PDB file of C-alpha atoms (C1' of nucleotides) in Angstrom:
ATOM      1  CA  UNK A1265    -207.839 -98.614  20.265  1.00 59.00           C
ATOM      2  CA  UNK A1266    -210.025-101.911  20.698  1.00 77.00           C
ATOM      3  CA  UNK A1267    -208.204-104.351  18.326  1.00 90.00           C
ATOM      4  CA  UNK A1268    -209.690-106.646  15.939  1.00 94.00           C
ATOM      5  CA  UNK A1269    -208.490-109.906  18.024  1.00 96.00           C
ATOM      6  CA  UNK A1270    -210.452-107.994  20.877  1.00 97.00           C
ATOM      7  CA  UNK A1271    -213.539-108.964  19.293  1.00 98.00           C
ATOM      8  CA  UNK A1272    -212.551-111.670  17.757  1.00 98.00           C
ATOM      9  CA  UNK A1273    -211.567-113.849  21.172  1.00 98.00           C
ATOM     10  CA  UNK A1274    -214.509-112.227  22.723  1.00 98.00           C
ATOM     11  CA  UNK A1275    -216.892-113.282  20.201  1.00 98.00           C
ATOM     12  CA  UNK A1276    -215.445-116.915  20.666  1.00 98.00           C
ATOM     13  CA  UNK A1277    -215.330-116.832  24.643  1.00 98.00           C
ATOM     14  CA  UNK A1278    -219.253-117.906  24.380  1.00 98.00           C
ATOM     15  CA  UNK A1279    -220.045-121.166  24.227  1.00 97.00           C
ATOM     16  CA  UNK A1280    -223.480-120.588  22.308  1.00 98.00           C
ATOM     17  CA  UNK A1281    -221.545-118.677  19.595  1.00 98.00           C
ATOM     18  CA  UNK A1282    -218.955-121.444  19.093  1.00 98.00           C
ATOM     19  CA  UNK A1283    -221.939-123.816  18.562  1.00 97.00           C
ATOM     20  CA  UNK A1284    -223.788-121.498  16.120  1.00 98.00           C
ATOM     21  CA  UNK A1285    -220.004-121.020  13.965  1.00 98.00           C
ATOM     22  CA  UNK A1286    -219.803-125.294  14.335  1.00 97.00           C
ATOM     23  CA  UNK A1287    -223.207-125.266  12.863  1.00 97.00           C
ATOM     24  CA  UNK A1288    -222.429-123.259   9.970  1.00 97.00           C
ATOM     25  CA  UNK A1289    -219.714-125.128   9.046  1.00 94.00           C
ATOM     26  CA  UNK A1290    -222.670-127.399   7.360  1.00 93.00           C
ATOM     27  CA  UNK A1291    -224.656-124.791   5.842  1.00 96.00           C
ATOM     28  CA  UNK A1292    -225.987-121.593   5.647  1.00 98.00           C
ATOM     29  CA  UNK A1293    -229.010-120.869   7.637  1.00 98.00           C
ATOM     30  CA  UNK A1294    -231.581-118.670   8.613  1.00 98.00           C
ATOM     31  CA  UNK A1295    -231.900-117.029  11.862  1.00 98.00           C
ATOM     32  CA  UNK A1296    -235.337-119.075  13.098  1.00 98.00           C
ATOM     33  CA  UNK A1297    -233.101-121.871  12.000  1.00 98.00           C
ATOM     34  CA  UNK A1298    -230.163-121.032  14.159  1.00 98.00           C
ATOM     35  CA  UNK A1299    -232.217-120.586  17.306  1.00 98.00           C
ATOM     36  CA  UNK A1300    -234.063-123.612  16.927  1.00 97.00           C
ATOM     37  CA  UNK A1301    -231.702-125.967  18.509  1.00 97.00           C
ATOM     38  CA  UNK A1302    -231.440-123.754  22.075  1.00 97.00           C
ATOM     39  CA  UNK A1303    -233.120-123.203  24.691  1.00 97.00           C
ATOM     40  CA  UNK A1304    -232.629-119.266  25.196  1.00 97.00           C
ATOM     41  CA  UNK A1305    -235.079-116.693  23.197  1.00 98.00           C
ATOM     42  CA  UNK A1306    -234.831-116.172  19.403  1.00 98.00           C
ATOM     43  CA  UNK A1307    -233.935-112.291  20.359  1.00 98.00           C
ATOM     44  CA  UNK A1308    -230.917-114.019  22.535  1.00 98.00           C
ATOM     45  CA  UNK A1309    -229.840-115.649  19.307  1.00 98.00           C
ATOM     46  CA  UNK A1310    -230.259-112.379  17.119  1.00 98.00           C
ATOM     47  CA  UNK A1311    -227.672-109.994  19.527  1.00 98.00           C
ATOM     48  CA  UNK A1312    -225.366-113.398  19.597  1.00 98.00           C
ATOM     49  CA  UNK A1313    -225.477-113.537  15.599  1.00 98.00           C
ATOM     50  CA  UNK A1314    -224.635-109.391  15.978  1.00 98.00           C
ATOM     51  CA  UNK A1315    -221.899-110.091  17.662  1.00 98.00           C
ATOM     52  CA  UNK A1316    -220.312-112.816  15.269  1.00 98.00           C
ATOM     53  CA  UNK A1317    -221.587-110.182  12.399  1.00 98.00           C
ATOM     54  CA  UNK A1318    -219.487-107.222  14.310  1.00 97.00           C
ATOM     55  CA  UNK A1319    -216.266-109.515  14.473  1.00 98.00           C
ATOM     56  CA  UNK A1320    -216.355-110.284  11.224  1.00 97.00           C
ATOM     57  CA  UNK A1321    -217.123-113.862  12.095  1.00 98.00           C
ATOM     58  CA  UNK A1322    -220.363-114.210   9.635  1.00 98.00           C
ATOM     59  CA  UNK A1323    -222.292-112.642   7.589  1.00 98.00           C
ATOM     60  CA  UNK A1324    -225.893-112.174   7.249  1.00 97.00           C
ATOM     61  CA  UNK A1325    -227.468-111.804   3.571  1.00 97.00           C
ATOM     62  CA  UNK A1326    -231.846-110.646   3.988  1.00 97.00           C
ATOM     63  CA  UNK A1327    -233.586-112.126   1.025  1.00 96.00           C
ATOM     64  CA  UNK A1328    -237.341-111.316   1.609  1.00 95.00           C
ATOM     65  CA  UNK A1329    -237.977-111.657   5.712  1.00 96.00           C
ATOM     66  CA  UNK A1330    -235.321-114.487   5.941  1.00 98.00           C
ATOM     67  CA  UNK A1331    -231.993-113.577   6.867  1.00 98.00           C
ATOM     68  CA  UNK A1332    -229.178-115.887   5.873  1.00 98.00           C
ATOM     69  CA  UNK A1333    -226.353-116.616   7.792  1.00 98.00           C
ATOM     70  CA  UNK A1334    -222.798-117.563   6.437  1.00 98.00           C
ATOM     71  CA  UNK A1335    -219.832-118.451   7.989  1.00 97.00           C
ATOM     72  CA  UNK A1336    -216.898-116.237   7.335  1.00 96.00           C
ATOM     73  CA  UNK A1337    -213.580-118.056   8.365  1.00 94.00           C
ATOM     74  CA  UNK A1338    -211.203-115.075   7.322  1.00 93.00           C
ATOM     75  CA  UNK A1339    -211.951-113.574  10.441  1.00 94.00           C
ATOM     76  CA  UNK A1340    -210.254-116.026  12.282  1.00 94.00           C
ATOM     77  CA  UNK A1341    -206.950-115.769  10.748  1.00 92.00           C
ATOM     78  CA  UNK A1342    -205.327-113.206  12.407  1.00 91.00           C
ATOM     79  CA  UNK A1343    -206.358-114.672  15.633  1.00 93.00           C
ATOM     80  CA  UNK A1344    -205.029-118.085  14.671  1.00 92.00           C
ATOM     81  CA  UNK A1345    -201.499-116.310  13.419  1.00 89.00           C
ATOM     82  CA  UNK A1346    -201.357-114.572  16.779  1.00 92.00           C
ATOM     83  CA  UNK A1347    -202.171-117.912  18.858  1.00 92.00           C
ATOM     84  CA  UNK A1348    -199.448-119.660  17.033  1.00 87.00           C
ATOM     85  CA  UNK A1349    -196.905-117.709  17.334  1.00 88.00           C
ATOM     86  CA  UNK A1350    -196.910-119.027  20.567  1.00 88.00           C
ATOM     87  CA  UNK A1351    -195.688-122.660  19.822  1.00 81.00           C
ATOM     88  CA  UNK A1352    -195.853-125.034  17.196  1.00 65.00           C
ATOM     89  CA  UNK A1353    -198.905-126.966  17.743  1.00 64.00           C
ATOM     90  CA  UNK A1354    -199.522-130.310  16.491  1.00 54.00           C
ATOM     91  CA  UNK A1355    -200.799-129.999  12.472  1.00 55.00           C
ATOM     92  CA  UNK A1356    -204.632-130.431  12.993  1.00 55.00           C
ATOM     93  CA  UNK A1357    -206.122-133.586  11.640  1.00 58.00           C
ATOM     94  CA  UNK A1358    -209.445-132.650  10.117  1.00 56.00           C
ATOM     95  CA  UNK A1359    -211.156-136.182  11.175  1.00 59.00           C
ATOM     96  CA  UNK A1360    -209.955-135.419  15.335  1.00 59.00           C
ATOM     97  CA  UNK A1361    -211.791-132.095  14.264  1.00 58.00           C
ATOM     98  CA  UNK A1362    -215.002-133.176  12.514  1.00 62.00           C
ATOM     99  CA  UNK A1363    -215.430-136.063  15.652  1.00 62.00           C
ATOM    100  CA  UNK A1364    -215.130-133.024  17.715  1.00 57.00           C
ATOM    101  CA  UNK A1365    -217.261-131.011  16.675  1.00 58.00           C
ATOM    102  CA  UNK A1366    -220.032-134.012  16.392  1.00 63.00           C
ATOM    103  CA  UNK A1367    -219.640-134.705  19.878  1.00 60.00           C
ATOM    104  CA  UNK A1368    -220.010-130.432  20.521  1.00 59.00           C
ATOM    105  CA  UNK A1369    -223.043-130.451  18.604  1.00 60.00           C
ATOM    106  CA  UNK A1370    -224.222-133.441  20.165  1.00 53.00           C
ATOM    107  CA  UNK A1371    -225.459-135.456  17.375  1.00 42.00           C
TER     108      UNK A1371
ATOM    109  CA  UNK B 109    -220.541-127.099  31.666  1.00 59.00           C
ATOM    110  CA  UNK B 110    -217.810-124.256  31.378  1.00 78.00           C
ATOM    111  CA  UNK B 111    -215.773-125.167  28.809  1.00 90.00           C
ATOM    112  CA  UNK B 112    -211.620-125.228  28.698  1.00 94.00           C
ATOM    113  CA  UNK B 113    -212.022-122.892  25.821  1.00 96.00           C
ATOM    114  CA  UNK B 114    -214.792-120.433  27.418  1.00 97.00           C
ATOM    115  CA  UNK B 115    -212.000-119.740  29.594  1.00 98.00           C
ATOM    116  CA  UNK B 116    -208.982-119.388  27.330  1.00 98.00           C
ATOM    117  CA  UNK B 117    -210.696-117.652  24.626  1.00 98.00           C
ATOM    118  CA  UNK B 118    -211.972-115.014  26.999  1.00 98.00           C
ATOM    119  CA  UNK B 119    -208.394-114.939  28.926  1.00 98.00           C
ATOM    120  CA  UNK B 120    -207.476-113.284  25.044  1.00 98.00           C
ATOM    121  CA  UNK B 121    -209.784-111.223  24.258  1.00 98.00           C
ATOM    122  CA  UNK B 122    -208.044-108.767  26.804  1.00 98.00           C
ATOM    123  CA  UNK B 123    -205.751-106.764  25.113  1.00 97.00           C
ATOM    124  CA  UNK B 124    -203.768-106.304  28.488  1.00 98.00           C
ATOM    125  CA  UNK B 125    -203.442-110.167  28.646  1.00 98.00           C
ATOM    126  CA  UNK B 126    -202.384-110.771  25.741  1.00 98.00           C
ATOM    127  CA  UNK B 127    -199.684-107.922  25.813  1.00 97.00           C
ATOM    128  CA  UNK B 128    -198.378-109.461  29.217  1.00 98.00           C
ATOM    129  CA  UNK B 129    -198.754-112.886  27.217  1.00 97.00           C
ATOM    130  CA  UNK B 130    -196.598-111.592  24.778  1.00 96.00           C
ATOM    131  CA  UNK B 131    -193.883-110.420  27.347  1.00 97.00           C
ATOM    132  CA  UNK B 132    -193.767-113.454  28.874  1.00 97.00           C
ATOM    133  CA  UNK B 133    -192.645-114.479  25.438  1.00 94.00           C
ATOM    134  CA  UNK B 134    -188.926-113.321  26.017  1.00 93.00           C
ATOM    135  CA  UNK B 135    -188.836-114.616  29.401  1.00 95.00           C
ATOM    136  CA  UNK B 136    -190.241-115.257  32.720  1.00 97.00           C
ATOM    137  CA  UNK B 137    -191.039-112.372  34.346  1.00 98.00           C
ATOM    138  CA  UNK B 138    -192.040-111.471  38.488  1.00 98.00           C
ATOM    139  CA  UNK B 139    -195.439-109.536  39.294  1.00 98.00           C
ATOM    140  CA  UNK B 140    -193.755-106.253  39.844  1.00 98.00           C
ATOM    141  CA  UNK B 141    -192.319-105.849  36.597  1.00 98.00           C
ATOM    142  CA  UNK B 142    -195.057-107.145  34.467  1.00 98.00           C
ATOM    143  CA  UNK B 143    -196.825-104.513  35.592  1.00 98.00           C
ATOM    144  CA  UNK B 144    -194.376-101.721  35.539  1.00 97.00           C
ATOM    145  CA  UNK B 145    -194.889-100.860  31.495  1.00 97.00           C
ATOM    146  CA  UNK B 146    -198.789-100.655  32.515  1.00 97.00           C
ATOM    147  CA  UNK B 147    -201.040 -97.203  33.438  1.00 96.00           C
ATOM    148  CA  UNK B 148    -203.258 -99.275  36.142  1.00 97.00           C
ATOM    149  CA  UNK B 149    -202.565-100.533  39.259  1.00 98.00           C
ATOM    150  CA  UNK B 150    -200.579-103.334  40.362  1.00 98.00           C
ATOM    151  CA  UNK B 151    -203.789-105.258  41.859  1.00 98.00           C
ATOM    152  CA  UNK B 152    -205.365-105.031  38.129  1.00 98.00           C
ATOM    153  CA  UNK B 153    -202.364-106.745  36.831  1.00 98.00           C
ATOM    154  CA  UNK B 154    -202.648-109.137  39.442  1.00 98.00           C
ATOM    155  CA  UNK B 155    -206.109-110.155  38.573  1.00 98.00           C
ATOM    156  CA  UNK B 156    -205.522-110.096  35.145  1.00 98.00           C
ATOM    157  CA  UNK B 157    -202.286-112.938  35.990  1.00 98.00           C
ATOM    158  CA  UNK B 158    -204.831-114.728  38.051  1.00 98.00           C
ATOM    159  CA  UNK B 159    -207.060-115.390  34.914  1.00 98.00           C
ATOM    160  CA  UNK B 160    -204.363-116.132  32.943  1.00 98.00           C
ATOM    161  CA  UNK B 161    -203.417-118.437  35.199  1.00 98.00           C
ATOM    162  CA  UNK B 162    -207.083-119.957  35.422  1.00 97.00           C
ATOM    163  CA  UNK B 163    -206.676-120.464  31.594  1.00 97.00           C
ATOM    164  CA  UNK B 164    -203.723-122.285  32.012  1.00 97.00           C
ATOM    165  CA  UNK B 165    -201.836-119.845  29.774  1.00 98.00           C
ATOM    166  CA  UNK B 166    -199.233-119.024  32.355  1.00 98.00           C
ATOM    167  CA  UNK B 167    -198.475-120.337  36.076  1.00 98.00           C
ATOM    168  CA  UNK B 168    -197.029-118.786  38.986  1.00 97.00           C
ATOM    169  CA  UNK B 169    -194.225-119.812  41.244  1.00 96.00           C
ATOM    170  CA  UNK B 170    -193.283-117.708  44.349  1.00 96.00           C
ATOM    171  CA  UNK B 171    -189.868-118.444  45.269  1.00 96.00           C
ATOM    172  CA  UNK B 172    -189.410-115.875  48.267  1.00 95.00           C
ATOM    173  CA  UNK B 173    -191.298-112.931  48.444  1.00 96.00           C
ATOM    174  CA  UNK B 174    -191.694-112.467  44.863  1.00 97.00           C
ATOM    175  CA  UNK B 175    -194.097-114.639  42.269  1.00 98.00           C
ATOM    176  CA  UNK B 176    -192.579-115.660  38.987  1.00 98.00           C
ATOM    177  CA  UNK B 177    -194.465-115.613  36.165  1.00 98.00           C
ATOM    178  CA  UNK B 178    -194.471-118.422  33.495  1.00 98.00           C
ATOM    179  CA  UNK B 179    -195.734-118.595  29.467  1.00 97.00           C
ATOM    180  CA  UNK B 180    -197.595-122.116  29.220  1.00 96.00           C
ATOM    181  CA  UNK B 181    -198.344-122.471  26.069  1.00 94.00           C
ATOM    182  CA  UNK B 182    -199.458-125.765  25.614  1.00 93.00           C
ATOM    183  CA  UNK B 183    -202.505-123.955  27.195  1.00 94.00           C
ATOM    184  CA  UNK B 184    -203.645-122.678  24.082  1.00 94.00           C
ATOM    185  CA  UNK B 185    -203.236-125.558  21.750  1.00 92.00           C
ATOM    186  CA  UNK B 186    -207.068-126.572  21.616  1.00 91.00           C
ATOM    187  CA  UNK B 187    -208.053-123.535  21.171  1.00 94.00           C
ATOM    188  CA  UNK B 188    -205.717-123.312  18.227  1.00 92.00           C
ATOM    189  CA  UNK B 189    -207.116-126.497  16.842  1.00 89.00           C
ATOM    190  CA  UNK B 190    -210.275-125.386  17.404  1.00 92.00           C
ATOM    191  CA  UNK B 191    -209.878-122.180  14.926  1.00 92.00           C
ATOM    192  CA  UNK B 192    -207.916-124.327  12.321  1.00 87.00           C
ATOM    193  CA  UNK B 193    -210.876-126.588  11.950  1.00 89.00           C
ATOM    194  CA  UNK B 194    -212.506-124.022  10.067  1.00 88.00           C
ATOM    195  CA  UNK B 195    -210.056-122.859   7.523  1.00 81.00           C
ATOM    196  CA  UNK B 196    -206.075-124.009   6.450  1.00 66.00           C
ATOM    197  CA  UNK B 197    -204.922-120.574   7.509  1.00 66.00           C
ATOM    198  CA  UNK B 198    -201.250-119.878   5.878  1.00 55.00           C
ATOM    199  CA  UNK B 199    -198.950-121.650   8.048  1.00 57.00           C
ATOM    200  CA  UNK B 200    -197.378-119.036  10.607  1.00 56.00           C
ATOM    201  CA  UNK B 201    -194.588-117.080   9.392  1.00 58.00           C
ATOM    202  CA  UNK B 202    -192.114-116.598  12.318  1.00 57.00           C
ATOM    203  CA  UNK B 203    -190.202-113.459  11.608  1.00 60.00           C
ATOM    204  CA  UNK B 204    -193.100-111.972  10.583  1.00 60.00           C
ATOM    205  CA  UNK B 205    -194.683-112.341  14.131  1.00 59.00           C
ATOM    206  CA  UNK B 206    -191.855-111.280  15.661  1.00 63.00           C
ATOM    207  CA  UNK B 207    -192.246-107.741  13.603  1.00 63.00           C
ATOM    208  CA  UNK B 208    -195.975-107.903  15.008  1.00 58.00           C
ATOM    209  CA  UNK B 209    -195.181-108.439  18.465  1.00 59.00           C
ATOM    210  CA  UNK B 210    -192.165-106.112  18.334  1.00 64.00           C
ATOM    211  CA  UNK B 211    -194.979-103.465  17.023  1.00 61.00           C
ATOM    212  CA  UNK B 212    -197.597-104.562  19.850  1.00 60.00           C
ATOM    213  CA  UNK B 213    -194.608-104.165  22.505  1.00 60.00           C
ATOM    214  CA  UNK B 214    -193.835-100.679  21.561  1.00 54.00           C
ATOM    215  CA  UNK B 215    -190.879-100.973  21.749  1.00 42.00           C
TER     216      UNK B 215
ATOM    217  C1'  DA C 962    -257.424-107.709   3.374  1.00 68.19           C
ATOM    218  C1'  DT C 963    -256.204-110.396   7.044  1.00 68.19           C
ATOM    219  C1'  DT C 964    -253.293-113.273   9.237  1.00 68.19           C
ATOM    220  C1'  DA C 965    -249.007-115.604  10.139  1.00 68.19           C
ATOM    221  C1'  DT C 966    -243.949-115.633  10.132  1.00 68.19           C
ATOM    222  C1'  DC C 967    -239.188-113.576  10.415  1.00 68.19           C
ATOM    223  C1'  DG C 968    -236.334-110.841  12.818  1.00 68.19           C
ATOM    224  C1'  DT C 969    -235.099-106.688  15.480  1.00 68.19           C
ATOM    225  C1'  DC C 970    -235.855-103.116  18.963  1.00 68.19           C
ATOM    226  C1'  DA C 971    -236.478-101.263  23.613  1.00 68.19           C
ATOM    227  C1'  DA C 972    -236.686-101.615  28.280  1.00 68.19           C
ATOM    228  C1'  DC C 973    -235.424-104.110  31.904  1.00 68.19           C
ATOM    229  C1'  DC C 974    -232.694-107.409  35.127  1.00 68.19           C
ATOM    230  C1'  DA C 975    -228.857-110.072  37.364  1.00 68.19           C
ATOM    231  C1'  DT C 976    -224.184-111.146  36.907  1.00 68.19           C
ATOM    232  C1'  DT C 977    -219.563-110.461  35.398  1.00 68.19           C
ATOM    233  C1'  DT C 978    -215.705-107.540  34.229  1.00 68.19           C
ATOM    234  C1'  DG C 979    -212.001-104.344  34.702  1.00 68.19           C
ATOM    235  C1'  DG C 980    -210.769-100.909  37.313  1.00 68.19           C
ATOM    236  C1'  DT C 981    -209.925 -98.259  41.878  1.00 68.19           C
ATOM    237  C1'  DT C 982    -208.181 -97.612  46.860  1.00 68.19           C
ATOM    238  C1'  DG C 983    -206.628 -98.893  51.450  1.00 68.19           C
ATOM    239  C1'  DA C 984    -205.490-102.438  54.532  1.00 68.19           C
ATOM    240  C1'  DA C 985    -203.299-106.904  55.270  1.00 68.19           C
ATOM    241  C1'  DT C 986    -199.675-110.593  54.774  1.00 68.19           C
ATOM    242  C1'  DA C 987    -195.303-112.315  53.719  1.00 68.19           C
ATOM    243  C1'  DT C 988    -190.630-112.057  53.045  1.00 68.19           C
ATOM    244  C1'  DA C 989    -186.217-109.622  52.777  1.00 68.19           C
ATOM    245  C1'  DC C 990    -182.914-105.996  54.284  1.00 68.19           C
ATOM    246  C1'  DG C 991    -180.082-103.074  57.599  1.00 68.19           C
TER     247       DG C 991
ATOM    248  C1'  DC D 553    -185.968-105.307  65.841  1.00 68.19           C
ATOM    249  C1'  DG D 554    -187.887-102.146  62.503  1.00 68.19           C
ATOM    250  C1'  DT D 555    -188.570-100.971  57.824  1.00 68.19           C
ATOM    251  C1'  DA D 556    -189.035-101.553  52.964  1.00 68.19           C
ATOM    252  C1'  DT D 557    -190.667-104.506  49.133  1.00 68.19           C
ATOM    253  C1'  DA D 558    -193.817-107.933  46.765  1.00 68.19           C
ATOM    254  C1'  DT D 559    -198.243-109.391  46.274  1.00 68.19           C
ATOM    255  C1'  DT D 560    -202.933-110.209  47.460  1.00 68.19           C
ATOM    256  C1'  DC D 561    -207.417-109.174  49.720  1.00 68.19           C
ATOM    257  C1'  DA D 562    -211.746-106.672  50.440  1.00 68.19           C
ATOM    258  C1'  DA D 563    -214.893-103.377  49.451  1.00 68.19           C
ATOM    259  C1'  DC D 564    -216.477-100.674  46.202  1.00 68.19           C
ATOM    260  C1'  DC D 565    -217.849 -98.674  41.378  1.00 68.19           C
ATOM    261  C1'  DA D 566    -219.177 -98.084  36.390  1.00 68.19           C
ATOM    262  C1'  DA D 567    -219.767-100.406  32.358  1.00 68.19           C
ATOM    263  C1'  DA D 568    -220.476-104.516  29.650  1.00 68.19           C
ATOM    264  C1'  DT D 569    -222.700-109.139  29.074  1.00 68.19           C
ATOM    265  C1'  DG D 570    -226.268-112.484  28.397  1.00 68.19           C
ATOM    266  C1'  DG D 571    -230.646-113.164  29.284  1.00 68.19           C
ATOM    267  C1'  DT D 572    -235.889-111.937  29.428  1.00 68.19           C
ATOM    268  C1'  DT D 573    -240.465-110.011  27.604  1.00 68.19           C
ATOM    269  C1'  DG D 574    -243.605-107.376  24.697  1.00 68.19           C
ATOM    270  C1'  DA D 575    -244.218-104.399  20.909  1.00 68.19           C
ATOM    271  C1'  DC D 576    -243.045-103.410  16.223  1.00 68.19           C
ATOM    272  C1'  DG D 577    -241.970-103.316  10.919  1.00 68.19           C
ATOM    273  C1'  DA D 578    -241.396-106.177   7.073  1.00 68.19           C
ATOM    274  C1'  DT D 579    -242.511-109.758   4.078  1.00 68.19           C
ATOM    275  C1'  DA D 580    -245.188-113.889   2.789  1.00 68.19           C
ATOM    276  C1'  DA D 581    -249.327-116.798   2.664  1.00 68.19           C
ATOM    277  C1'  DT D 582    -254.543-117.550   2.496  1.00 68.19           C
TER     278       DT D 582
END
DNA sequence: ATTATCGTCAACCATTTGGTTGAATATACG
DNA sequence: CGTATATTCAACCAAATGGTTGACGATAAT
């Protein structure tokens, strides 16, 4: 009985995991590639991409030892609908939202 | 460094929560009878309103001896925006989450 | 063939989470 | 006053979470 939101939210709740979805909103990237901007082990990084994987968040593609990484914004539908039906929030400006998230990634 | 939306995103990825969140939907509601469609106790639901109300997502006024229970929904707006940023997701169909809730009431 | 790189696995650890029960604190009722 | 009701507190427990390290299986490079 463990809904799809379940995993969803909870895959969001961490802050690393938020960064690593901002981040591949550039680009694809590789796993070594992911890590490299934390401070926590590269095996950290690997159960945190598992997670996103498991709630449908990315995707990860293995071409020869690399394993790409690709954002998969579907997931996040349902969990939007749900939060929305809450109230009518303000129609998001995409600029508010790209200054956001350079000031989360801290560039 | 613990974000606003650490704490809302993991207030919802409680399927309890965000059944009681839904309740509070129709109206506000005291402790006692938030609880009373749950199978645990009434001290879980009463942690589970005390993170909610950590998240902002609902406040609590005691007026006597019993503690009213309030939606805030403004709560969740940057998480919303946060989600949005990475996709237009269709733009929220009322009735149709009223048929979802309805079905996640039970009732 | 050897060595280096990419990523996961397994075992472990500390902390948090969601639940329990029983006692405690208010407030309301008769 | 004495009792019932509303809610929280405190102590406890099992399971999940986020992290570590070291070994391991692939694949690529020299």
């Amino acid at each position: 009985m463990t809904d799809a939101l379940d995993t969803v939210f909870a895959a969001l709740a961490d802050p690393t995991r938020r960064t690593i979805l901002a981040m591949l909103l550039e680009d694809d990237m590789a796993v070594t590639d992911v890590a490299e901007p934390f401070d926590i082990s590269l095996a950290a990084i690997s159960k945190h991409l598992t997670i996103l994987t498991r709630a449908g968040l990315i995707s990860q593609d293995k071409r020869g030892r690399v394993k790409w990484c690709k954002l998969e914004p579907d997931a996040m539908r349902a969990a939007s609908v749900w939060m929305q039906g809450f109230g009518q929030f303000t129609p998001v400006d995409l600029d508010d939202f790209e200054k956001f998230l350079e000031a989360e990634l801290g560039d």
